[in-house]
Short mmCIF file of C-alpha atoms in Angstrom, two decimals:
data_model
loop_
_atom_site.label_atom_id
_atom_site.label_comp_id
_atom_site.label_asym_id
_atom_site.label_seq_id
_atom_site.Cartn_x
_atom_site.Cartn_y
_atom_site.Cartn_z
CA MET A 422 37.86 63.67 85.37
CA ILE A 423 36.61 65.47 88.50
CA ASN A 424 35.56 63.56 91.62
CA THR A 425 35.16 65.87 94.60
CA THR A 426 34.97 62.96 97.08
CA ILE A 427 38.37 61.62 96.06
CA ASN A 428 39.83 65.13 95.84
CA THR A 429 38.74 65.87 99.42
CA LYS A 430 40.13 62.54 100.64
CA LEU A 431 43.49 63.16 98.96
CA ILE A 432 43.78 66.62 100.51
CA ALA A 433 42.93 65.18 103.93
CA MET A 434 45.58 62.48 103.51
CA LEU A 435 48.15 65.09 102.50
CA SER A 436 47.49 67.02 105.72
CA ASN A 437 48.94 64.05 107.64
CA HIS A 438 52.29 64.22 105.82
CA ILE A 439 55.37 65.29 107.73
CA GLN A 440 55.85 69.04 107.40
CA MET A 441 59.17 70.64 106.46
CA ASP A 442 59.78 72.14 109.90
CA SER A 443 59.47 68.65 111.38
CA PHE A 444 61.93 67.30 108.81
CA GLU A 445 64.41 69.99 109.81
CA GLU A 446 64.01 68.95 113.44
CA PHE A 447 64.61 65.32 112.43
CA ALA A 448 67.85 66.46 110.80
CA THR A 449 69.26 67.17 114.27
CA ILE A 450 68.94 63.49 115.26
CA LEU A 451 72.20 61.56 115.21
CA ASP A 452 70.98 58.00 115.90
CA VAL A 453 68.79 55.73 113.75
CA SER A 454 66.93 54.32 116.77
CA GLU A 455 66.13 57.81 118.01
CA PHE A 456 65.02 58.75 114.50
CA ALA A 457 62.69 55.72 114.36
CA LEU A 458 61.19 56.67 117.73
CA ALA A 459 60.60 60.23 116.48
CA LEU A 460 58.81 58.87 113.39
CA GLN A 461 56.75 56.60 115.61
CA GLU A 462 55.44 59.69 117.40
CA THR A 463 54.10 61.24 114.20
CA LYS A 464 50.48 60.76 113.18
CA ARG A 465 51.60 59.70 109.71
CA TYR A 466 53.87 56.80 110.72
CA HIS A 467 52.59 55.85 114.16
CA GLN A 468 50.43 52.96 112.96
CA ILE A 469 53.02 51.20 110.77
CA LEU A 470 55.68 51.51 113.48
CA ALA A 471 53.41 50.73 116.43
CA SER A 472 53.90 46.97 116.26
CA VAL A 473 57.72 47.06 116.20
CA ASP A 474 60.39 47.99 118.70
CA ALA A 475 61.49 51.21 117.03
CA SER A 476 64.48 51.56 119.34
CA ALA A 477 65.92 48.26 118.03
CA LEU A 478 65.24 48.71 114.31
CA HIS A 479 68.13 48.37 111.88
CA ARG A 480 68.46 51.10 109.28
CA LEU A 481 67.44 48.81 106.39
CA GLU A 482 64.42 47.47 108.32
CA LEU A 483 63.27 51.02 109.03
CA GLU A 484 63.64 52.05 105.38
CA LYS A 485 61.64 49.01 104.25
CA ILE A 486 58.81 49.85 106.65
CA ILE A 487 58.77 53.48 105.51
CA GLN A 488 58.55 52.35 101.88
CA SER A 489 55.33 50.48 102.70
CA ILE A 490 53.44 53.73 103.33
CA LYS A 491 52.95 54.17 99.58
CA LYS A 492 51.06 50.90 99.25
CA ILE A 493 49.03 51.69 102.38
CA ASP A 494 48.03 55.08 100.97
CA TYR A 495 46.97 53.58 97.67
CA GLN A 496 44.84 50.94 99.41
CA LYS A 497 42.94 53.74 101.15
CA ILE A 498 41.72 55.14 97.85
CA LYS A 499 41.89 52.13 95.53
CA ARG A 500 38.15 51.41 95.56
CA PHE A 501 37.46 55.03 94.60
CA MET A 502 40.17 55.13 91.90
CA PRO A 503 40.37 51.90 89.90
CA ASP A 504 41.86 53.75 86.92
CA GLY A 505 44.72 54.91 89.11
CA PHE A 506 45.82 51.30 89.47
CA TYR A 507 46.92 51.16 85.83
CA LEU A 508 48.95 54.31 86.38
CA LEU A 509 50.80 52.99 89.43
CA GLU A 510 51.22 49.47 88.10
CA LEU A 511 52.76 50.71 84.85
CA GLU A 512 55.14 53.06 86.67
CA GLN A 513 56.16 50.32 89.06
CA GLU A 514 56.85 47.92 86.21
CA ILE A 515 59.03 50.49 84.40
CA ASP A 516 60.91 51.42 87.59
CA GLU A 517 61.54 47.77 88.45
CA LEU A 518 62.74 47.00 84.92
CA ILE A 519 65.33 49.78 85.27
CA ILE A 520 66.46 48.30 88.60
CA LEU A 521 66.52 44.80 87.09
CA LEU A 522 68.86 45.86 84.28
CA HIS A 523 71.28 47.28 86.85
CA ILE A 524 71.04 44.20 89.05
CA ARG A 525 71.73 41.82 86.18
CA GLN A 526 75.05 43.62 85.75
CA SER A 527 75.96 44.07 89.42
CA GLU A 528 74.38 40.92 90.93
CA SER A 529 72.88 42.96 93.80
CA ASN A 530 69.83 41.95 95.80
CA TYR A 531 66.38 43.50 95.50
CA GLN A 532 62.85 42.41 96.38
CA PHE A 533 60.61 43.01 93.37
CA GLU A 534 56.84 43.49 93.50
CA THR A 535 56.28 42.55 89.85
CA SER A 536 56.39 38.74 89.68
CA TRP A 537 57.58 38.32 86.07
CA ILE A 538 60.47 40.74 86.70
CA GLU A 539 61.48 38.86 89.87
CA LYS A 540 61.92 35.70 87.80
CA CYS A 541 64.32 37.43 85.39
CA ILE A 542 67.15 38.13 87.83
CA HIS A 543 69.15 34.97 87.12
CA LEU A 544 67.94 34.11 83.61
CA GLU A 545 70.46 33.53 80.87
CA THR A 546 70.55 36.34 78.32
CA GLN A 547 68.52 34.58 75.61
CA ASP A 548 65.85 33.51 78.11
CA PHE A 549 65.70 37.08 79.40
CA ILE A 550 65.28 38.36 75.84
CA ASN A 551 62.39 35.92 75.31
CA VAL A 552 60.66 37.21 78.44
CA LEU A 553 61.10 40.82 77.32
CA LYS A 554 59.48 39.94 74.01
CA GLU A 555 56.63 38.19 75.79
CA HIS A 556 55.89 41.34 77.80
CA HIS A 557 56.30 43.69 74.81
CA TYR A 558 59.64 45.19 75.83
CA GLU A 559 61.56 43.98 72.79
CA PHE A 560 62.69 47.58 72.13
CA LEU A 561 65.07 47.11 75.09
CA ILE A 562 67.01 44.25 73.54
CA PRO A 563 69.66 46.39 71.75
CA TYR A 564 70.36 48.26 75.00
CA LEU A 565 70.82 45.52 77.59
CA ASP A 566 74.45 46.58 78.05
CA ASP A 567 73.73 50.32 77.81
CA LEU A 568 71.84 51.19 80.96
CA LEU A 569 71.43 54.89 80.18
CA GLN A 570 69.90 54.22 76.77
CA ALA A 571 67.68 51.50 78.24
CA GLU A 572 66.43 53.85 80.94
CA LEU A 573 65.71 56.63 78.44
CA TYR A 574 63.76 54.27 76.19
CA LEU A 575 61.77 53.00 79.16
CA LYS A 576 60.93 56.60 80.14
CA LYS A 577 59.81 57.21 76.56
CA HIS A 578 57.70 54.03 76.62
CA LEU A 579 56.05 55.11 79.89
CA PHE A 580 55.17 58.55 78.55
CA LEU A 581 53.67 57.15 75.34
CA LYS A 582 51.59 54.64 77.35
CA ILE A 583 50.32 57.38 79.68
CA LYS A 584 49.53 59.62 76.72
CA ALA A 585 47.62 56.88 74.90
CA ARG A 586 45.61 55.97 77.98
CA TYR A 587 44.79 59.38 79.46
CA GLU A 588 45.05 62.05 76.74
CA THR A 589 41.28 62.33 76.35
CA GLU A 590 40.26 61.68 79.95
CA SER A 591 42.90 63.84 81.61
CA PRO A 592 45.03 66.03 79.31
CA LYS A 593 46.37 67.82 82.41
CA LEU A 594 47.80 64.54 83.69
CA VAL A 595 49.56 63.95 80.36
CA ALA A 596 50.91 67.52 80.44
CA ALA A 597 52.22 66.93 83.97
CA TYR A 598 54.08 63.80 82.84
CA HIS A 599 55.46 65.75 79.88
CA ASP A 600 56.79 68.60 82.04
CA GLU A 601 58.20 66.20 84.63
CA LEU A 602 60.02 64.20 81.96
CA ILE A 603 61.55 67.37 80.48
CA LEU A 604 63.10 68.31 83.83
CA PHE A 605 64.41 64.82 84.48
CA LEU A 606 65.77 64.64 80.94
CA LEU A 607 67.73 67.84 81.51
CA SER A 608 69.19 66.42 84.70
CA TYR A 609 70.18 63.28 82.75
CA VAL A 610 71.96 65.42 80.13
CA TYR A 611 73.78 67.44 82.78
CA ARG A 612 74.78 64.38 84.79
CA PHE A 613 75.99 62.60 81.65
CA LYS A 614 78.18 65.55 80.65
CA LYS A 615 79.49 65.95 84.18
CA TYR A 616 80.62 62.36 84.68
CA TYR A 617 81.41 61.13 81.16
CA GLU A 618 83.57 62.50 78.38
CA THR A 619 81.51 62.49 75.23
CA SER A 620 81.04 64.58 72.10
CA LYS A 621 78.10 66.77 71.17
CA GLN A 622 77.34 64.29 68.37
CA ASN A 623 77.13 61.38 70.81
CA LEU A 624 74.93 63.34 73.20
CA THR A 625 72.64 64.29 70.33
CA GLU A 626 72.32 60.66 69.23
CA ILE A 627 71.51 59.58 72.79
CA PHE A 628 69.00 62.26 73.75
CA LYS A 629 67.47 63.53 70.48
CA PRO A 630 64.67 60.90 70.33
CA LEU A 631 63.30 62.10 73.67
CA PHE A 632 63.84 65.78 72.86
CA ASP A 633 61.83 65.23 69.68
CA LEU A 634 59.11 63.30 71.50
CA LEU A 635 58.73 66.10 74.06
CA ASN A 636 58.95 68.75 71.33
CA ILE A 637 61.90 70.52 72.98
CA LYS A 638 63.34 72.98 70.46
CA PRO A 639 66.02 74.02 69.94
CA TYR A 640 67.46 71.11 71.91
CA GLU A 641 71.04 72.02 70.88
CA HIS A 642 71.18 74.60 73.69
CA TYR A 643 70.74 71.87 76.28
CA ILE A 644 73.39 69.70 74.62
CA THR A 645 76.01 72.46 74.44
CA SER A 646 75.44 74.02 77.88
CA GLN A 647 78.25 73.15 80.26
CA THR A 648 76.90 74.09 83.69
CA SER A 649 73.57 74.25 85.49
CA ASN A 650 73.90 78.07 85.39
CA GLU A 651 73.66 77.88 81.59
CA ILE A 652 70.59 75.63 81.77
CA TYR A 653 68.54 77.73 84.23
CA PRO A 654 67.96 80.65 81.81
CA LEU A 655 66.66 78.17 79.22
CA LEU A 656 64.01 77.23 81.78
CA GLY A 657 63.15 80.85 82.58
CA TYR A 658 65.21 81.13 85.78
CA ASP A 659 68.07 83.40 86.81
CA SER A 660 71.54 82.17 85.82
CA SER A 661 72.85 83.10 89.29
CA LEU A 662 70.69 80.43 90.94
CA GLU A 663 73.14 78.56 93.18
CA ILE A 664 71.47 75.17 93.44
CA PRO A 665 72.66 71.79 92.12
CA LEU A 666 70.51 70.95 89.10
CA GLU A 667 69.14 67.72 90.57
CA ARG A 668 67.95 69.52 93.71
CA PHE A 669 66.46 72.25 91.51
CA VAL A 670 64.53 69.63 89.51
CA TYR A 671 63.11 67.95 92.61
CA GLY A 672 62.35 71.30 94.24
CA THR A 673 60.54 72.58 91.16
CA LEU A 674 58.49 69.39 90.85
CA TYR A 675 57.70 69.42 94.59
CA LYS A 676 56.34 72.95 94.25
CA THR A 677 54.29 71.90 91.20
CA TYR A 678 52.79 68.85 92.96
CA LEU A 679 51.78 70.97 95.95
CA ARG A 680 50.19 73.55 93.65
CA ASN A 681 48.24 70.81 91.88
CA MET A 682 46.95 69.54 95.22
CA ARG A 683 45.84 73.01 96.26
CA PHE A 684 44.38 74.44 93.08
CA GLU A 685 43.65 71.74 90.46
CA ASP A 686 40.30 69.90 90.27
CA ASP A 687 41.32 67.12 87.85
CA THR A 688 41.22 64.03 90.08
CA LEU A 689 43.74 61.97 88.11
CA LEU A 690 46.19 64.88 88.22
CA LYS A 691 45.58 65.25 91.96
CA PHE A 692 46.09 61.53 92.50
CA PHE A 693 49.32 61.60 90.45
CA SER A 694 50.58 64.63 92.41
CA TYR A 695 49.69 63.08 95.75
CA MET A 696 51.57 59.86 94.99
CA ARG A 697 54.58 61.89 93.83
CA LEU A 698 54.50 63.77 97.14
CA VAL A 699 54.49 60.40 98.92
CA ASP A 700 57.62 59.47 96.94
CA ILE A 701 59.29 62.73 97.96
CA GLU A 702 58.39 62.24 101.63
CA ILE A 703 59.87 58.72 101.52
CA LYS A 704 63.01 60.06 99.81
CA ASN A 705 63.42 62.77 102.44
CA ILE A 706 63.14 60.22 105.24
CA THR A 707 65.54 57.71 103.67
CA ASP A 708 68.03 60.47 102.82
CA LEU A 709 68.02 61.58 106.47
CA ILE A 710 68.54 57.98 107.59
CA GLU A 711 71.51 57.71 105.23
CA GLY A 712 72.78 61.05 106.53
CA ILE A 713 72.74 59.64 110.06
CA ARG A 714 74.54 56.53 108.85
CA TYR A 715 77.38 58.53 107.29
CA LYS A 716 77.45 61.19 110.05
CA ILE A 717 77.33 64.08 107.58
CA GLY A 718 76.10 66.67 110.11
CA GLN A 719 72.92 68.69 110.56
CA ASP A 720 73.58 71.39 107.94
CA LYS A 721 74.30 68.91 105.16
CA MET A 722 71.33 66.77 106.20
CA ILE A 723 69.03 69.77 105.85
CA GLU A 724 70.53 70.40 102.41
CA LEU A 725 69.48 66.86 101.40
CA LEU A 726 65.80 67.66 101.96
CA ILE A 727 63.64 68.21 98.90
CA LYS A 728 61.85 71.53 99.36
CA GLU A 729 59.86 73.86 97.17
CA ALA A 730 62.08 75.54 94.57
CA MET A 731 61.23 78.96 95.98
CA ASN A 732 62.74 77.86 99.30
CA ASN A 733 65.89 76.78 97.50
CA GLY A 734 66.70 80.24 96.32
CA HIS A 735 64.10 81.14 93.68
#
């Protein structure tokens, strides 16, 4: 699918995003109110912050306002991209289901956008199971107490839905989801091995269904690797790369999304990449706000920023 009008609009919208040099300047700010005022001065966030007293905003209020930019961006192109609505709605539903499963165990608070998910927060287990069946998520039922497995199966479900819907119309979009999921899967494996004691057999049982789905062979190398330095060569990078794997994943994807925006004509792929770049911009802002909250210092705040992988040492 190629629509030059939408492509041009997406590129123009991207030009309003906060640039990395501005983010690095923001990292020198030590007060949330001052940070909010600095955001208010940007072209990108001036309008959504214009009606509030930025100097009096609480950290959580500021983060909530910043999150709204994603919905505002989508509204700007919704009438040109009706098929993109399915993409975003499905992703939002999967993301909120993952959050819901965590909340049902921790009893935290969260404001959901998806109405049927909102109603599940305080349901008894059997009622919750009935709702999952009603919305065709019965595959989750065996994993309600195993959040990692549940999340992996939801990621698998999302990929299969995207593949079924877009494989003919936009094979490049499906390929982008595939490559993104591979990188996130590797970070899951690494994080799981880092924080939990488990055997190779258990890891294989947990991750093999997704490795098979994504046609990653031989997957055993990823299961047996102990450090990120052992994983990088499997991805075609130097083993001496001194970057935490999660930052490497985000940096690599950030570089890929920017490249798609600059050089790809497929409109669905461009739309997908643009919305991912919105997510990264929001993450960078909220990470800086949290850095201010915990007084971690300028150097560490700059390290939090998601940048292109080449700027992270490759």
